[in-house]
Amino acid sequence: MSGGQGPGGPPPGYGAPPPGQGPGPGQGPGPGPEQGPGPGQRPGPGQGQGPGQGGGGFDGVRPQADNDKLISALCYIFVFLVPIIVLVTDMKNSRFTKIHAYQGLVFGGMAVGYWILFCVCTFIVGAALGGGFIAAAVQCVLWVFAFVPTALGLYFAYLVYTKEQVVLPFVTDATRGVFKDL
């Protein structure tokens, strides 16, 4: 006998229960109802995450009507127009659409802040290079980065429309910080 195993198999506490005995309460193969997911496991449909752990309150939010996904996706493309229309009309009655309207407003604010910072940095780079051909060439290359918020908005719209995703990187946490009624 090597490795601490007895003649009948592994030592007690490892493997299946003795013949004729089933697992006791809370000793099943998976996590019990009061236990969380095991290491390396994601929470199941009935096991939400607590506040500050990812979804926190947005888990399980699904569109109620057929057009909720489309309206919510448009909140990230027309960042100020569509969210304001949603919030002043009856479309705010859908929790899914309301969350995306708020997130669209926050994303729009982030995009405006990015563009202001981008323009200032581009101006500083151009002034530091002293103008001329090299400065113009560098600024033309830098303008590719001006489309980052647009690309992110289209990506977020895609996630919302195809995957009905509510929790978006950075935007969801910022939205929770700005709008407390979510």
Short mmCIF file of C-alpha atoms in Angstrom, two decimals:
data_model
loop_
_atom_site.label_atom_id
_atom_site.label_comp_id
_atom_site.label_asym_id
_atom_site.label_seq_id
_atom_site.Cartn_x
_atom_site.Cartn_y
_atom_site.Cartn_z
CA MET A 1 0.00 0.00 0.00
CA SER A 2 1.48 3.29 -1.03
CA GLY A 3 0.22 6.86 -0.95
CA GLY A 4 -1.89 6.33 2.18
CA GLN A 5 -4.61 4.33 0.43
CA GLY A 6 -6.31 1.45 2.14
CA PRO A 7 -7.17 -1.85 0.44
CA GLY A 8 -10.63 -0.57 -0.57
CA GLY A 9 -9.53 2.60 -2.39
CA PRO A 10 -8.64 6.15 -1.47
CA PRO A 11 -8.39 7.35 2.14
CA PRO A 12 -11.55 8.64 3.89
CA GLY A 13 -12.78 12.00 2.66
CA TYR A 14 -11.64 11.35 -0.92
CA GLY A 15 -13.86 9.97 -3.64
CA ALA A 16 -17.35 8.54 -3.37
CA PRO A 17 -19.18 7.85 -0.08
CA PRO A 18 -19.22 4.27 1.23
CA PRO A 19 -21.67 1.95 -0.52
CA GLY A 20 -25.25 2.38 0.64
CA GLN A 21 -24.75 5.95 1.85
CA GLY A 22 -25.57 8.99 -0.26
CA PRO A 23 -24.09 12.40 0.28
CA GLY A 24 -25.37 14.23 3.32
CA PRO A 25 -27.02 17.64 3.22
CA GLY A 26 -24.68 20.21 1.75
CA GLN A 27 -22.18 17.49 0.72
CA GLY A 28 -23.18 17.12 -2.93
CA PRO A 29 -20.76 17.19 -5.80
CA GLY A 30 -21.39 20.86 -6.56
CA PRO A 31 -21.91 23.95 -4.45
CA GLY A 32 -25.00 23.86 -2.29
CA PRO A 33 -27.69 26.54 -2.35
CA GLU A 34 -26.05 28.56 0.41
CA GLN A 35 -22.57 28.12 -1.02
CA GLY A 36 -21.13 30.22 -3.80
CA PRO A 37 -19.54 28.81 -6.92
CA GLY A 38 -16.45 26.70 -6.40
CA PRO A 39 -12.97 27.79 -7.44
CA GLY A 40 -12.77 28.37 -11.17
CA GLN A 41 -16.56 28.24 -11.59
CA ARG A 42 -18.82 31.02 -12.77
CA PRO A 43 -22.06 31.76 -10.94
CA GLY A 44 -25.08 30.00 -12.37
CA PRO A 45 -28.38 31.65 -13.28
CA GLY A 46 -29.63 31.60 -9.71
CA GLN A 47 -26.38 32.80 -8.18
CA GLY A 48 -25.91 36.51 -8.80
CA GLN A 49 -22.85 38.48 -7.90
CA GLY A 50 -22.81 40.88 -5.01
CA PRO A 51 -22.39 44.63 -5.35
CA GLY A 52 -18.98 45.64 -6.61
CA GLN A 53 -18.33 42.18 -8.08
CA GLY A 54 -19.11 42.70 -11.74
CA GLY A 55 -22.84 42.54 -12.52
CA GLY A 56 -24.19 43.80 -9.18
CA GLY A 57 -27.86 44.47 -9.88
CA PHE A 58 -27.70 44.36 -13.69
CA ASP A 59 -27.57 40.55 -13.90
CA GLY A 60 -30.63 39.02 -15.49
CA VAL A 61 -31.90 42.28 -17.02
CA ARG A 62 -33.35 41.39 -20.41
CA PRO A 63 -35.26 43.36 -23.05
CA GLN A 64 -39.04 43.37 -22.59
CA ALA A 65 -40.10 44.36 -26.11
CA ASP A 66 -38.74 43.62 -29.57
CA ASN A 67 -37.37 47.11 -30.11
CA ASP A 68 -35.61 47.40 -26.72
CA LYS A 69 -32.37 45.95 -28.11
CA LEU A 70 -32.37 48.33 -31.08
CA ILE A 71 -33.11 51.43 -28.99
CA SER A 72 -30.49 50.40 -26.44
CA ALA A 73 -27.87 49.83 -29.14
CA LEU A 74 -28.59 53.26 -30.65
CA CYS A 75 -27.83 54.82 -27.25
CA TYR A 76 -24.12 54.14 -27.89
CA ILE A 77 -24.10 55.46 -31.46
CA PHE A 78 -26.11 58.66 -31.00
CA VAL A 79 -24.74 59.20 -27.50
CA PHE A 80 -26.74 62.21 -26.36
CA LEU A 81 -29.80 62.27 -28.64
CA VAL A 82 -31.21 58.75 -28.17
CA PRO A 83 -30.56 58.47 -24.40
CA ILE A 84 -32.34 61.76 -23.75
CA ILE A 85 -35.29 60.70 -25.92
CA VAL A 86 -35.47 57.41 -24.00
CA LEU A 87 -35.38 59.12 -20.61
CA VAL A 88 -38.12 61.68 -21.41
CA THR A 89 -40.54 59.22 -23.04
CA ASP A 90 -42.28 56.02 -21.96
CA MET A 91 -39.33 53.99 -23.21
CA LYS A 92 -37.72 54.52 -19.78
CA ASN A 93 -40.24 52.03 -18.34
CA SER A 94 -38.09 49.19 -19.67
CA ARG A 95 -35.24 48.63 -17.19
CA PHE A 96 -33.03 47.30 -20.01
CA THR A 97 -33.50 50.43 -22.12
CA LYS A 98 -33.20 52.77 -19.13
CA ILE A 99 -29.87 51.24 -18.06
CA HIS A 100 -28.48 51.63 -21.58
CA ALA A 101 -29.77 55.19 -21.84
CA TYR A 102 -27.86 56.11 -18.69
CA GLN A 103 -24.79 54.20 -19.86
CA GLY A 104 -25.04 55.93 -23.26
CA LEU A 105 -25.01 59.34 -21.56
CA VAL A 106 -21.98 58.40 -19.46
CA PHE A 107 -20.24 56.94 -22.51
CA GLY A 108 -20.97 60.17 -24.41
CA GLY A 109 -19.43 62.21 -21.61
CA MET A 110 -16.37 59.97 -21.63
CA ALA A 111 -16.10 60.32 -25.41
CA VAL A 112 -16.26 64.14 -25.23
CA GLY A 113 -13.58 64.12 -22.52
CA TYR A 114 -11.42 61.83 -24.67
CA TRP A 115 -11.80 64.09 -27.72
CA ILE A 116 -10.88 67.21 -25.75
CA LEU A 117 -7.80 65.48 -24.33
CA PHE A 118 -6.94 64.14 -27.77
CA CYS A 119 -7.15 67.58 -29.41
CA VAL A 120 -4.99 69.16 -26.69
CA CYS A 121 -2.36 66.41 -27.02
CA THR A 122 -2.37 66.64 -30.82
CA PHE A 123 -1.90 70.42 -30.61
CA ILE A 124 0.98 70.04 -28.13
CA VAL A 125 2.71 67.44 -30.32
CA GLY A 126 2.35 69.70 -33.36
CA ALA A 127 3.70 72.72 -31.47
CA ALA A 128 6.59 70.71 -30.01
CA LEU A 129 7.64 69.54 -33.45
CA GLY A 130 7.65 73.16 -34.65
CA GLY A 131 5.26 72.80 -37.56
CA GLY A 132 6.37 71.76 -41.03
CA PHE A 133 6.07 68.48 -42.86
CA ILE A 134 7.11 66.20 -39.98
CA ALA A 135 4.58 67.78 -37.58
CA ALA A 136 1.83 67.47 -40.19
CA ALA A 137 2.68 63.82 -40.86
CA VAL A 138 2.71 62.95 -37.14
CA GLN A 139 -0.61 64.73 -36.60
CA CYS A 140 -2.19 62.86 -39.52
CA VAL A 141 -1.12 59.57 -37.95
CA LEU A 142 -2.43 60.68 -34.54
CA TRP A 143 -5.87 61.46 -35.99
CA VAL A 144 -6.48 57.74 -36.41
CA PHE A 145 -6.90 57.66 -32.62
CA ALA A 146 -9.72 60.20 -32.85
CA PHE A 147 -12.00 57.36 -33.95
CA VAL A 148 -11.47 55.26 -30.81
CA PRO A 149 -14.72 56.43 -29.12
CA THR A 150 -16.67 55.83 -32.33
CA ALA A 151 -15.27 52.32 -32.66
CA LEU A 152 -16.03 51.60 -28.98
CA GLY A 153 -19.58 52.92 -29.40
CA LEU A 154 -20.15 50.62 -32.37
CA TYR A 155 -18.69 47.69 -30.43
CA PHE A 156 -20.91 48.39 -27.40
CA ALA A 157 -23.94 48.69 -29.70
CA TYR A 158 -23.04 45.30 -31.19
CA LEU A 159 -22.75 43.72 -27.73
CA VAL A 160 -26.10 45.11 -26.65
CA TYR A 161 -27.95 44.16 -29.82
CA THR A 162 -26.55 40.66 -30.34
CA LYS A 163 -25.70 39.46 -26.85
CA GLU A 164 -28.12 41.60 -24.79
CA GLN A 165 -25.14 42.53 -22.64
CA VAL A 166 -25.80 45.02 -19.86
CA VAL A 167 -22.44 45.18 -18.08
CA LEU A 168 -19.87 46.98 -20.24
CA PRO A 169 -16.21 47.52 -19.31
CA PHE A 170 -15.61 50.81 -17.44
CA VAL A 171 -18.94 52.32 -18.54
CA THR A 172 -21.10 50.34 -16.11
CA ASP A 173 -18.99 51.23 -13.06
CA ALA A 174 -18.91 54.90 -14.05
CA THR A 175 -22.69 54.87 -14.59
CA ARG A 176 -23.29 53.41 -11.14
CA GLY A 177 -21.11 56.17 -9.69
CA VAL A 178 -23.03 58.96 -11.46
CA PHE A 179 -26.62 57.66 -11.37
CA LYS A 180 -27.57 56.20 -8.00
CA ASP A 181 -31.11 55.10 -8.96
CA LEU A 182 -29.95 52.15 -11.06
#
